């Protein structure tokens, strides 16, 4: 290690304490590789500050020495946005020690948390005061709320509660020059100038490090009903959504869809998950209704609406969950999609969103185009009906992915197919996963050049040296 | 008029057509004065383009000639943000001719509208397809949706549906250099980079001109119940909110509060409004419950919860509206606050928002401090319980406001009191009205200098010449 790096380690240790600076390669391992093992980078140090002031000091220290900063949450992201690149001078900042729930107000329906809080901890802190924090996703046991905010995480409750952006009332962030943006206000309305906090939400740590936030809470769902519907396709799922809205209004909680091939991939590879229904149709829709009142009978309207849909030929079969075990068994399938896909081959994953009217065509076209171009691919899909967001995933047998160059070419080919079809349908290539490293070339290819110009302008404004999470969203040399 | 202004009129007429350029002082009158008559400016022309392309051409034309541009919606704003200053070279752009509802999708729950649409037209277009656009405010019969978006309008449905920002899925805007930002996508999720559209929402036309938007629709409320509650103060109103949440979950539609003095000001000055209840307590709370299902009995839980609140001494009296006429009569009082105040004296109006826990103290303190400093003021209040937003209004007898300088000093004195108390309670000086001309000095006084620096940076980035709605938010010379 160079002298200047030795100096940096000492300088960082002087700020956060020796034991919160990780310098050895072996100990850094969990932080320099993304959880899927796609990206591997290097770092002079992984630093764990204990307060916003320490984060600010670390950032200022790095800025003064032109060390690049990589903010990292729970390292559960889908696009490599929290993984350092392979320059040796990166400093990874983890907020694991900033995990306090600073305040919960059941009156104001707000919770104030530090960015290192695990999502499940936020959910639990809300539950403790009989409130509900709706953000819910597969990684909730290990992802951190700061990362959720920085990636504007989606998940299974967007249909009713919106993405993370809609759940953030206030936030605090350390800017690339070490100054602290203090927007940590528990205010439901604020029209005092430009919406600065919005810049940090979904910016993937390229404009600063989110250190704390005030989040919205809700009345908890106290009644619910769940069914699994077997059906022919996405068009039928949308028709069922329409019918349910007519019958239950805004009580639609989740509408999650999976293709038969998606469920088969899970059945074949995830031994601890049993598929609690027979696979007899091309698509499977999980319908969950919720009400914030206890004792509301949602089973009856759900059963009636779905029976009507069967009679009309829209649903092929309906399984109503009659107990909690059944509910859990059905959700277990949905929550195993990432694991099942990872075990089934090399995953070329997409996150397109299109207008709802285009969703059925999108799915049909994109599958046909991938299969025509890459006959050995296996296309599986799952997604969020009502959001317009379907994850199209091409699983490639590892035998076809031995050579990095071949794999890269294959991935690029499939990405272009999906992106072109997404553009043709008026959509966007990332609904909830973000850009990170994975999608920066794709974004540059499909985005309006004006959008990129404005984004680069904002990046330069906040981070003129380009040291804050370099190489993410824009690719290298953004600033 | 100077030759260059004559040239400009001809140039603008060449873009939009002769009859859509208003050059005469008399015809410009409705557009160069704000609706309250506080601000009067000048313009070389008021221009009414008929399309986004024409808006872009007009903006480019003005940018090339260094003519300042003032975007104006329905001219119903509270802070003068749409009124030109007194330089002669302003061009006011009105989108009255861009009034098309381009698309309504009951499937996707979206509506695509041009910015000149009157808010009530948007509401009606939604209603026509059995959907609901929740934005609702006093000026809905004349304000334009482009103005609502540019000011991030609030209103009486924020408690349940959020401010305008939360209702915008996509938008199109003409930038200060005449280029078109094309974010007009009907997508419920989009994580492809920075949230550019958020910049234009609430920017009061200082970063560009919103020309069209895709908005969220909802299932319409089909059941409702309304009551008027007489009570001692804001703390009791919050306690009732808490109790209602426990009983009806998320069915709380509106919680609007008025002080006795507020209602008296209406009773004294607005002859066509009758107060349908006796004034026997210091405060009055309108409670509206709504459900998206038809035939839901909300009267019974409302009556029970409020009877319990009376028994506990929290509510002093309760009037349940038993028919639509009663509902309308109660809402008529609330919708007359602006008119009543305007007729009662010179209005020094505030729009503070504070955390809910601080709302009762804020109200008590600010009233006491104003009365101590300005004994001849009459303090009236109305606001949105649950949002933390109470409008504190000092009405000054016109006899005390004869001299502009005296009036200005009095206003500044009252503003400082309210702003200091707002800051002391952790709040913001504008919840929903914005900054415009009225509040720019106040914002500069109370805002974090870092926030102002970032806002000015964004302004410079998008509008380096400072020609887009100059003098708003920041005061003159922002760019």
PDB file of C-alpha atoms in Angstrom, chain A residues 110-383:
ATOM      1  CA  UNK A 110     -44.165   9.733  11.078  1.00  0.00           C
ATOM      2  CA  UNK A 111     -40.984   7.906  11.964  1.00  0.00           C
ATOM      3  CA  UNK A 112     -37.516   9.478  12.029  1.00  0.00           C
ATOM      4  CA  UNK A 113     -34.717   7.020  11.372  1.00  0.00           C
ATOM      5  CA  UNK A 114     -31.017   6.993  10.705  1.00  0.00           C
ATOM      6  CA  UNK A 115     -30.024   5.734   7.304  1.00  0.00           C
ATOM      7  CA  UNK A 116     -28.376   2.546   8.553  1.00  0.00           C
ATOM      8  CA  UNK A 117     -31.651   1.142   9.926  1.00  0.00           C
ATOM      9  CA  UNK A 118     -32.564  -2.181   8.386  1.00  0.00           C
ATOM     10  CA  UNK A 119     -35.901  -1.906   6.565  1.00  0.00           C
ATOM     11  CA  UNK A 120     -37.420  -4.618   8.766  1.00  0.00           C
ATOM     12  CA  UNK A 121     -36.440  -2.595  11.842  1.00  0.00           C
ATOM     13  CA  UNK A 122     -38.352   0.381  10.492  1.00  0.00           C
ATOM     14  CA  UNK A 123     -41.373  -1.818   9.819  1.00  0.00           C
ATOM     15  CA  UNK A 124     -41.142  -3.205  13.356  1.00  0.00           C
ATOM     16  CA  UNK A 125     -40.752   0.177  15.022  1.00  0.00           C
ATOM     17  CA  UNK A 126     -43.924   1.272  13.258  1.00  0.00           C
ATOM     18  CA  UNK A 127     -45.739  -1.890  14.274  1.00  0.00           C
ATOM     19  CA  UNK A 128     -44.754  -1.287  17.899  1.00  0.00           C
ATOM     20  CA  UNK A 129     -46.934   1.836  17.947  1.00  0.00           C
ATOM     21  CA  UNK A 130     -49.742   0.257  15.933  1.00  0.00           C
ATOM     22  CA  UNK A 131     -48.685   1.886  12.691  1.00  0.00           C
ATOM     23  CA  UNK A 132     -47.569   0.567   9.316  1.00  0.00           C
ATOM     24  CA  UNK A 133     -44.573   1.330   7.122  1.00  0.00           C
ATOM     25  CA  UNK A 134     -45.572  -0.122   3.764  1.00  0.00           C
ATOM     26  CA  UNK A 135     -42.249  -0.499   1.945  1.00  0.00           C
ATOM     27  CA  UNK A 136     -41.790  -4.228   1.523  1.00  0.00           C
ATOM     28  CA  UNK A 137     -39.366  -6.188  -0.612  1.00  0.00           C
ATOM     29  CA  UNK A 138     -37.409  -9.403  -0.662  1.00  0.00           C
ATOM     30  CA  UNK A 139     -34.283  -7.982   0.966  1.00  0.00           C
ATOM     31  CA  UNK A 140     -36.129  -6.271   3.815  1.00  0.00           C
ATOM     32  CA  UNK A 141     -34.216  -8.253   6.427  1.00  0.00           C
ATOM     33  CA  UNK A 142     -30.870  -6.826   5.337  1.00  0.00           C
ATOM     34  CA  UNK A 143     -31.358  -3.762   3.142  1.00  0.00           C
ATOM     35  CA  UNK A 144     -30.950  -0.385   4.813  1.00  0.00           C
ATOM     36  CA  UNK A 145     -33.438   2.443   4.628  1.00  0.00           C
ATOM     37  CA  UNK A 146     -30.742   4.831   3.385  1.00  0.00           C
ATOM     38  CA  UNK A 147     -30.192   2.521   0.441  1.00  0.00           C
ATOM     39  CA  UNK A 148     -33.943   2.205  -0.118  1.00  0.00           C
ATOM     40  CA  UNK A 149     -34.197   5.983  -0.304  1.00  0.00           C
ATOM     41  CA  UNK A 150     -31.117   6.361  -2.487  1.00  0.00           C
ATOM     42  CA  UNK A 151     -32.502   3.824  -4.948  1.00  0.00           C
ATOM     43  CA  UNK A 152     -36.164   4.857  -4.597  1.00  0.00           C
ATOM     44  CA  UNK A 153     -37.018   1.221  -3.884  1.00  0.00           C
ATOM     45  CA  UNK A 154     -40.274  -0.262  -5.135  1.00  0.00           C
ATOM     46  CA  UNK A 155     -41.503  -3.621  -3.911  1.00  0.00           C
ATOM     47  CA  UNK A 156     -44.878  -5.235  -3.456  1.00  0.00           C
ATOM     48  CA  UNK A 157     -46.855  -2.343  -1.925  1.00  0.00           C
ATOM     49  CA  UNK A 158     -46.312   0.306  -4.611  1.00  0.00           C
ATOM     50  CA  UNK A 159     -49.765  -0.245  -6.069  1.00  0.00           C
ATOM     51  CA  UNK A 160     -51.344   1.173  -2.937  1.00  0.00           C
ATOM     52  CA  UNK A 161     -48.640   3.275  -1.254  1.00  0.00           C
ATOM     53  CA  UNK A 162     -46.295   4.331  -4.049  1.00  0.00           C
ATOM     54  CA  UNK A 163     -42.513   3.881  -4.248  1.00  0.00           C
ATOM     55  CA  UNK A 164     -40.093   5.021  -1.530  1.00  0.00           C
ATOM     56  CA  UNK A 165     -40.139   8.581  -2.898  1.00  0.00           C
ATOM     57  CA  UNK A 166     -43.781   8.861  -1.856  1.00  0.00           C
ATOM     58  CA  UNK A 167     -42.939   7.753   1.682  1.00  0.00           C
ATOM     59  CA  UNK A 168     -40.204  10.298   2.447  1.00  0.00           C
ATOM     60  CA  UNK A 169     -41.264  13.500   4.196  1.00  0.00           C
ATOM     61  CA  UNK A 170     -37.844  14.840   5.070  1.00  0.00           C
ATOM     62  CA  UNK A 171     -34.244  13.872   4.758  1.00  0.00           C
ATOM     63  CA  UNK A 172     -30.731  14.760   5.783  1.00  0.00           C
ATOM     64  CA  UNK A 173     -27.777  14.197   3.472  1.00  0.00           C
ATOM     65  CA  UNK A 174     -24.068  14.877   3.424  1.00  0.00           C
ATOM     66  CA  UNK A 175     -23.101  16.651   0.211  1.00  0.00           C
ATOM     67  CA  UNK A 176     -19.987  15.767  -1.791  1.00  0.00           C
ATOM     68  CA  UNK A 177     -18.134  18.675  -0.193  1.00  0.00           C
ATOM     69  CA  UNK A 178     -18.979  17.512   3.329  1.00  0.00           C
ATOM     70  CA  UNK A 179     -21.670  20.069   4.055  1.00  0.00           C
ATOM     71  CA  UNK A 180     -24.916  18.807   5.549  1.00  0.00           C
ATOM     72  CA  UNK A 181     -28.208  19.300   3.729  1.00  0.00           C
ATOM     73  CA  UNK A 182     -30.667  19.599   6.561  1.00  0.00           C
ATOM     74  CA  UNK A 183     -34.079  18.703   5.228  1.00  0.00           C
ATOM     75  CA  UNK A 184     -34.953  16.485   8.173  1.00  0.00           C
ATOM     76  CA  UNK A 185     -38.362  18.021   8.805  1.00  0.00           C
ATOM     77  CA  UNK A 186     -41.507  16.150   9.748  1.00  0.00           C
ATOM     78  CA  UNK A 187     -43.660  18.304   7.478  1.00  0.00           C
ATOM     79  CA  UNK A 188     -46.377  16.941   5.221  1.00  0.00           C
ATOM     80  CA  UNK A 189     -46.403  20.065   3.080  1.00  0.00           C
ATOM     81  CA  UNK A 190     -43.573  22.419   2.244  1.00  0.00           C
ATOM     82  CA  UNK A 191     -43.581  24.893  -0.633  1.00  0.00           C
ATOM     83  CA  UNK A 192     -40.553  26.950   0.320  1.00  0.00           C
ATOM     84  CA  UNK A 193     -38.705  26.819  -2.984  1.00  0.00           C
ATOM     85  CA  UNK A 194     -37.364  23.968  -5.078  1.00  0.00           C
ATOM     86  CA  UNK A 195     -37.855  20.384  -3.978  1.00  0.00           C
ATOM     87  CA  UNK A 196     -34.220  19.763  -3.025  1.00  0.00           C
ATOM     88  CA  UNK A 197     -34.848  16.570  -1.072  1.00  0.00           C
ATOM     89  CA  UNK A 198     -36.236  14.950  -4.219  1.00  0.00           C
ATOM     90  CA  UNK A 199     -32.781  15.189  -5.789  1.00  0.00           C
ATOM     91  CA  UNK A 200     -31.302  12.744  -3.297  1.00  0.00           C
ATOM     92  CA  UNK A 201     -34.108  10.197  -3.560  1.00  0.00           C
ATOM     93  CA  UNK A 202     -33.211   7.727  -6.288  1.00  0.00           C
ATOM     94  CA  UNK A 203     -29.844   9.399  -7.034  1.00  0.00           C
ATOM     95  CA  UNK A 204     -28.015   6.204  -6.035  1.00  0.00           C
ATOM     96  CA  UNK A 205     -25.587   8.086  -3.806  1.00  0.00           C
ATOM     97  CA  UNK A 206     -24.152  10.109  -6.685  1.00  0.00           C
ATOM     98  CA  UNK A 207     -25.211  13.467  -5.225  1.00  0.00           C
ATOM     99  CA  UNK A 208     -24.532  12.827  -1.563  1.00  0.00           C
ATOM    100  CA  UNK A 209     -25.073  10.395   1.272  1.00  0.00           C
ATOM    101  CA  UNK A 210     -28.506  10.162   2.853  1.00  0.00           C
ATOM    102  CA  UNK A 211     -27.899   9.991   6.613  1.00  0.00           C
ATOM    103  CA  UNK A 212     -31.412  10.209   8.099  1.00  0.00           C
ATOM    104  CA  UNK A 213     -35.029  10.544   7.037  1.00  0.00           C
ATOM    105  CA  UNK A 214     -38.529  11.257   8.260  1.00  0.00           C
ATOM    106  CA  UNK A 215     -40.893   8.703   6.759  1.00  0.00           C
ATOM    107  CA  UNK A 216     -44.662   8.461   6.506  1.00  0.00           C
ATOM    108  CA  UNK A 217     -46.556   5.882   8.516  1.00  0.00           C
ATOM    109  CA  UNK A 218     -50.069   4.616   7.911  1.00  0.00           C
ATOM    110  CA  UNK A 219     -52.910   2.924   9.698  1.00  0.00           C
ATOM    111  CA  UNK A 220     -52.060  -0.763   9.567  1.00  0.00           C
ATOM    112  CA  UNK A 221     -54.069  -3.164   7.464  1.00  0.00           C
ATOM    113  CA  UNK A 222     -56.250  -5.059   9.911  1.00  0.00           C
ATOM    114  CA  UNK A 223     -58.338  -7.112   7.542  1.00  0.00           C
ATOM    115  CA  UNK A 224     -57.134  -8.878   4.458  1.00  0.00           C
ATOM    116  CA  UNK A 225     -58.019 -11.526   1.937  1.00  0.00           C
ATOM    117  CA  UNK A 226     -55.783 -13.311  -0.509  1.00  0.00           C
ATOM    118  CA  UNK A 227     -56.328 -15.407  -3.590  1.00  0.00           C
ATOM    119  CA  UNK A 228     -54.269 -16.995  -6.293  1.00  0.00           C
ATOM    120  CA  UNK A 229     -55.805 -16.710  -9.745  1.00  0.00           C
ATOM    121  CA  UNK A 230     -54.779 -18.868 -12.675  1.00  0.00           C
ATOM    122  CA  UNK A 231     -55.115 -17.092 -15.974  1.00  0.00           C
ATOM    123  CA  UNK A 232     -54.164 -16.836 -19.591  1.00  0.00           C
ATOM    124  CA  UNK A 233     -52.164 -13.622 -19.606  1.00  0.00           C
ATOM    125  CA  UNK A 234     -51.516 -10.086 -18.508  1.00  0.00           C
ATOM    126  CA  UNK A 235     -54.579  -8.716 -20.274  1.00  0.00           C
ATOM    127  CA  UNK A 236     -56.762 -10.917 -18.090  1.00  0.00           C
ATOM    128  CA  UNK A 237     -54.922  -9.775 -14.962  1.00  0.00           C
ATOM    129  CA  UNK A 238     -55.619  -6.152 -15.863  1.00  0.00           C
ATOM    130  CA  UNK A 239     -59.258  -6.991 -16.487  1.00  0.00           C
ATOM    131  CA  UNK A 240     -59.441  -8.549 -13.029  1.00  0.00           C
ATOM    132  CA  UNK A 241     -57.849  -5.424 -11.545  1.00  0.00           C
ATOM    133  CA  UNK A 242     -60.526  -3.311 -13.203  1.00  0.00           C
ATOM    134  CA  UNK A 243     -63.303  -5.530 -11.900  1.00  0.00           C
ATOM    135  CA  UNK A 244     -61.880  -5.560  -8.389  1.00  0.00           C
ATOM    136  CA  UNK A 245     -61.605  -1.770  -8.339  1.00  0.00           C
ATOM    137  CA  UNK A 246     -65.296  -1.605  -9.152  1.00  0.00           C
ATOM    138  CA  UNK A 247     -66.123  -3.956  -6.283  1.00  0.00           C
ATOM    139  CA  UNK A 248     -63.647  -3.016  -3.548  1.00  0.00           C
ATOM    140  CA  UNK A 249     -62.546   0.507  -4.501  1.00  0.00           C
ATOM    141  CA  UNK A 250     -59.135   1.277  -3.059  1.00  0.00           C
ATOM    142  CA  UNK A 251     -58.826  -1.920  -1.014  1.00  0.00           C
ATOM    143  CA  UNK A 252     -56.480  -3.467  -3.570  1.00  0.00           C
ATOM    144  CA  UNK A 253     -53.240  -4.103  -1.676  1.00  0.00           C
ATOM    145  CA  UNK A 254     -51.101  -6.182  -4.020  1.00  0.00           C
ATOM    146  CA  UNK A 255     -51.452  -7.614  -7.515  1.00  0.00           C
ATOM    147  CA  UNK A 256     -48.383  -9.687  -8.211  1.00  0.00           C
ATOM    148  CA  UNK A 257     -48.103 -11.779 -11.320  1.00  0.00           C
ATOM    149  CA  UNK A 258     -45.784 -14.665 -12.251  1.00  0.00           C
ATOM    150  CA  UNK A 259     -45.420 -16.602 -15.454  1.00  0.00           C
ATOM    151  CA  UNK A 260     -45.632 -20.373 -15.335  1.00  0.00           C
ATOM    152  CA  UNK A 261     -41.979 -20.555 -16.355  1.00  0.00           C
ATOM    153  CA  UNK A 262     -41.082 -18.334 -13.395  1.00  0.00           C
ATOM    154  CA  UNK A 263     -42.788 -20.667 -10.949  1.00  0.00           C
ATOM    155  CA  UNK A 264     -41.251 -23.709 -12.624  1.00  0.00           C
ATOM    156  CA  UNK A 265     -37.799 -22.215 -12.154  1.00  0.00           C
ATOM    157  CA  UNK A 266     -38.516 -21.910  -8.440  1.00  0.00           C
ATOM    158  CA  UNK A 267     -40.031 -25.393  -8.212  1.00  0.00           C
ATOM    159  CA  UNK A 268     -36.969 -26.920  -9.842  1.00  0.00           C
ATOM    160  CA  UNK A 269     -34.302 -25.173  -7.819  1.00  0.00           C
ATOM    161  CA  UNK A 270     -35.546 -23.973  -4.431  1.00  0.00           C
ATOM    162  CA  UNK A 271     -36.054 -27.087  -2.317  1.00  0.00           C
ATOM    163  CA  UNK A 272     -37.540 -25.359   0.708  1.00  0.00           C
ATOM    164  CA  UNK A 273     -40.419 -23.867  -1.277  1.00  0.00           C
ATOM    165  CA  UNK A 274     -43.399 -25.985  -2.253  1.00  0.00           C
ATOM    166  CA  UNK A 275     -45.726 -24.714  -4.959  1.00  0.00           C
ATOM    167  CA  UNK A 276     -49.142 -24.965  -3.299  1.00  0.00           C
ATOM    168  CA  UNK A 277     -51.128 -25.213  -6.517  1.00  0.00           C
ATOM    169  CA  UNK A 278     -50.975 -27.074  -9.813  1.00  0.00           C
ATOM    170  CA  UNK A 279     -49.476 -25.362 -12.839  1.00  0.00           C
ATOM    171  CA  UNK A 280     -52.226 -25.523 -15.424  1.00  0.00           C
ATOM    172  CA  UNK A 281     -52.211 -22.047 -17.047  1.00  0.00           C
ATOM    173  CA  UNK A 282     -49.560 -19.708 -18.470  1.00  0.00           C
ATOM    174  CA  UNK A 283     -49.884 -17.038 -15.712  1.00  0.00           C
ATOM    175  CA  UNK A 284     -50.590 -16.787 -11.962  1.00  0.00           C
ATOM    176  CA  UNK A 285     -51.845 -13.699 -10.143  1.00  0.00           C
ATOM    177  CA  UNK A 286     -51.683 -13.087  -6.400  1.00  0.00           C
ATOM    178  CA  UNK A 287     -54.497 -10.786  -5.329  1.00  0.00           C
ATOM    179  CA  UNK A 288     -54.418  -9.287  -1.866  1.00  0.00           C
ATOM    180  CA  UNK A 289     -57.114  -7.004  -0.524  1.00  0.00           C
ATOM    181  CA  UNK A 290     -56.535  -5.052   2.653  1.00  0.00           C
ATOM    182  CA  UNK A 291     -58.580  -2.763   4.856  1.00  0.00           C
ATOM    183  CA  UNK A 292     -57.427  -0.592   7.721  1.00  0.00           C
ATOM    184  CA  UNK A 293     -60.444  -1.652   9.769  1.00  0.00           C
ATOM    185  CA  UNK A 294     -60.580  -4.862  11.725  1.00  0.00           C
ATOM    186  CA  UNK A 295     -63.332  -7.370  11.074  1.00  0.00           C
ATOM    187  CA  UNK A 296     -64.095  -6.310   7.510  1.00  0.00           C
ATOM    188  CA  UNK A 297     -65.128  -9.304   5.420  1.00  0.00           C
ATOM    189  CA  UNK A 298     -62.977  -9.069   2.309  1.00  0.00           C
ATOM    190  CA  UNK A 299     -63.164 -12.780   1.513  1.00  0.00           C
ATOM    191  CA  UNK A 300     -66.731 -12.536   0.335  1.00  0.00           C
ATOM    192  CA  UNK A 301     -66.298  -9.671  -2.195  1.00  0.00           C
ATOM    193  CA  UNK A 302     -63.030 -11.232  -3.375  1.00  0.00           C
ATOM    194  CA  UNK A 303     -64.647 -14.639  -3.870  1.00  0.00           C
ATOM    195  CA  UNK A 304     -67.636 -13.133  -5.641  1.00  0.00           C
ATOM    196  CA  UNK A 305     -65.580 -10.949  -7.953  1.00  0.00           C
ATOM    197  CA  UNK A 306     -63.271 -13.796  -8.880  1.00  0.00           C
ATOM    198  CA  UNK A 307     -66.148 -16.227  -9.357  1.00  0.00           C
ATOM    199  CA  UNK A 308     -67.678 -13.697 -11.741  1.00  0.00           C
ATOM    200  CA  UNK A 309     -64.345 -13.424 -13.535  1.00  0.00           C
ATOM    201  CA  UNK A 310     -64.252 -17.209 -13.919  1.00  0.00           C
ATOM    202  CA  UNK A 311     -67.755 -17.243 -15.261  1.00  0.00           C
ATOM    203  CA  UNK A 312     -66.744 -14.578 -17.788  1.00  0.00           C
ATOM    204  CA  UNK A 313     -63.799 -16.751 -18.831  1.00  0.00           C
ATOM    205  CA  UNK A 314     -61.229 -14.236 -17.568  1.00  0.00           C
ATOM    206  CA  UNK A 315     -59.940 -16.361 -14.710  1.00  0.00           C
ATOM    207  CA  UNK A 316     -59.323 -20.044 -15.303  1.00  0.00           C
ATOM    208  CA  UNK A 317     -59.164 -21.071 -11.680  1.00  0.00           C
ATOM    209  CA  UNK A 318     -59.162 -19.407  -8.273  1.00  0.00           C
ATOM    210  CA  UNK A 319     -57.652 -20.548  -4.990  1.00  0.00           C
ATOM    211  CA  UNK A 320     -58.832 -18.521  -2.012  1.00  0.00           C
ATOM    212  CA  UNK A 321     -56.441 -18.659   0.907  1.00  0.00           C
ATOM    213  CA  UNK A 322     -58.530 -19.759   3.854  1.00  0.00           C
ATOM    214  CA  UNK A 323     -55.858 -19.579   6.534  1.00  0.00           C
ATOM    215  CA  UNK A 324     -52.570 -17.893   7.301  1.00  0.00           C
ATOM    216  CA  UNK A 325     -50.540 -20.947   6.340  1.00  0.00           C
ATOM    217  CA  UNK A 326     -51.984 -20.795   2.839  1.00  0.00           C
ATOM    218  CA  UNK A 327     -51.310 -17.077   2.623  1.00  0.00           C
ATOM    219  CA  UNK A 328     -47.707 -17.639   3.618  1.00  0.00           C
ATOM    220  CA  UNK A 329     -47.277 -20.536   1.214  1.00  0.00           C
ATOM    221  CA  UNK A 330     -48.475 -18.438  -1.707  1.00  0.00           C
ATOM    222  CA  UNK A 331     -46.325 -15.425  -0.781  1.00  0.00           C
ATOM    223  CA  UNK A 332     -43.337 -17.760  -0.298  1.00  0.00           C
ATOM    224  CA  UNK A 333     -43.442 -18.526  -4.014  1.00  0.00           C
ATOM    225  CA  UNK A 334     -43.424 -14.836  -4.911  1.00  0.00           C
ATOM    226  CA  UNK A 335     -40.597 -14.076  -2.501  1.00  0.00           C
ATOM    227  CA  UNK A 336     -38.453 -16.829  -4.034  1.00  0.00           C
ATOM    228  CA  UNK A 337     -38.270 -15.455  -7.542  1.00  0.00           C
ATOM    229  CA  UNK A 338     -34.767 -13.986  -7.178  1.00  0.00           C
ATOM    230  CA  UNK A 339     -33.396 -17.087  -5.523  1.00  0.00           C
ATOM    231  CA  UNK A 340     -35.007 -19.419  -8.035  1.00  0.00           C
ATOM    232  CA  UNK A 341     -33.723 -17.441 -10.971  1.00  0.00           C
ATOM    233  CA  UNK A 342     -30.212 -17.183  -9.600  1.00  0.00           C
ATOM    234  CA  UNK A 343     -30.139 -20.958  -9.186  1.00  0.00           C
ATOM    235  CA  UNK A 344     -31.545 -21.589 -12.643  1.00  0.00           C
ATOM    236  CA  UNK A 345     -28.806 -20.036 -14.724  1.00  0.00           C
ATOM    237  CA  UNK A 346     -27.138 -16.802 -15.649  1.00  0.00           C
ATOM    238  CA  UNK A 347     -29.764 -14.112 -15.012  1.00  0.00           C
ATOM    239  CA  UNK A 348     -30.350 -11.354 -17.570  1.00  0.00           C
ATOM    240  CA  UNK A 349     -32.868  -9.359 -15.628  1.00  0.00           C
ATOM    241  CA  UNK A 350     -35.064  -6.456 -16.719  1.00  0.00           C
ATOM    242  CA  UNK A 351     -37.196  -3.951 -14.929  1.00  0.00           C
ATOM    243  CA  UNK A 352     -39.208  -2.264 -17.663  1.00  0.00           C
ATOM    244  CA  UNK A 353     -42.297  -0.236 -16.989  1.00  0.00           C
ATOM    245  CA  UNK A 354     -44.828   0.610 -19.682  1.00  0.00           C
ATOM    246  CA  UNK A 355     -48.248   2.272 -19.688  1.00  0.00           C
ATOM    247  CA  UNK A 356     -50.832  -0.236 -18.501  1.00  0.00           C
ATOM    248  CA  UNK A 357     -52.605  -0.379 -21.862  1.00  0.00           C
ATOM    249  CA  UNK A 358     -49.345  -1.603 -23.406  1.00  0.00           C
ATOM    250  CA  UNK A 359     -48.407  -4.136 -20.772  1.00  0.00           C
ATOM    251  CA  UNK A 360     -49.939  -7.217 -22.401  1.00  0.00           C
ATOM    252  CA  UNK A 361     -48.451  -6.438 -25.827  1.00  0.00           C
ATOM    253  CA  UNK A 362     -45.114  -5.660 -24.262  1.00  0.00           C
ATOM    254  CA  UNK A 363     -44.942  -9.029 -22.552  1.00  0.00           C
ATOM    255  CA  UNK A 364     -45.989 -10.983 -25.634  1.00  0.00           C
ATOM    256  CA  UNK A 365     -43.679  -9.117 -27.987  1.00  0.00           C
ATOM    257  CA  UNK A 366     -40.616  -9.120 -25.824  1.00  0.00           C
ATOM    258  CA  UNK A 367     -40.822 -12.843 -25.091  1.00  0.00           C
ATOM    259  CA  UNK A 368     -41.240 -13.659 -28.774  1.00  0.00           C
ATOM    260  CA  UNK A 369     -38.341 -11.420 -29.769  1.00  0.00           C
ATOM    261  CA  UNK A 370     -35.981 -12.864 -27.176  1.00  0.00           C
ATOM    262  CA  UNK A 371     -36.871 -16.442 -28.076  1.00  0.00           C
ATOM    263  CA  UNK A 372     -36.375 -15.718 -31.769  1.00  0.00           C
ATOM    264  CA  UNK A 373     -32.968 -14.179 -31.166  1.00  0.00           C
ATOM    265  CA  UNK A 374     -31.690 -16.460 -28.411  1.00  0.00           C
ATOM    266  CA  UNK A 375     -33.479 -19.809 -28.722  1.00  0.00           C
ATOM    267  CA  UNK A 376     -31.560 -21.343 -25.815  1.00  0.00           C
ATOM    268  CA  UNK A 377     -32.775 -18.648 -23.393  1.00  0.00           C
ATOM    269  CA  UNK A 378     -35.508 -19.423 -20.933  1.00  0.00           C
ATOM    270  CA  UNK A 379     -37.790 -16.434 -20.431  1.00  0.00           C
ATOM    271  CA  UNK A 380     -39.456 -16.111 -17.031  1.00  0.00           C
ATOM    272  CA  UNK A 381     -41.478 -13.135 -15.836  1.00  0.00           C
ATOM    273  CA  UNK A 382     -42.884 -11.689 -12.682  1.00  0.00           C
ATOM    274  CA  UNK A 383     -44.136  -8.251 -11.896  1.00  0.00           C
TER     275      UNK A 383
END
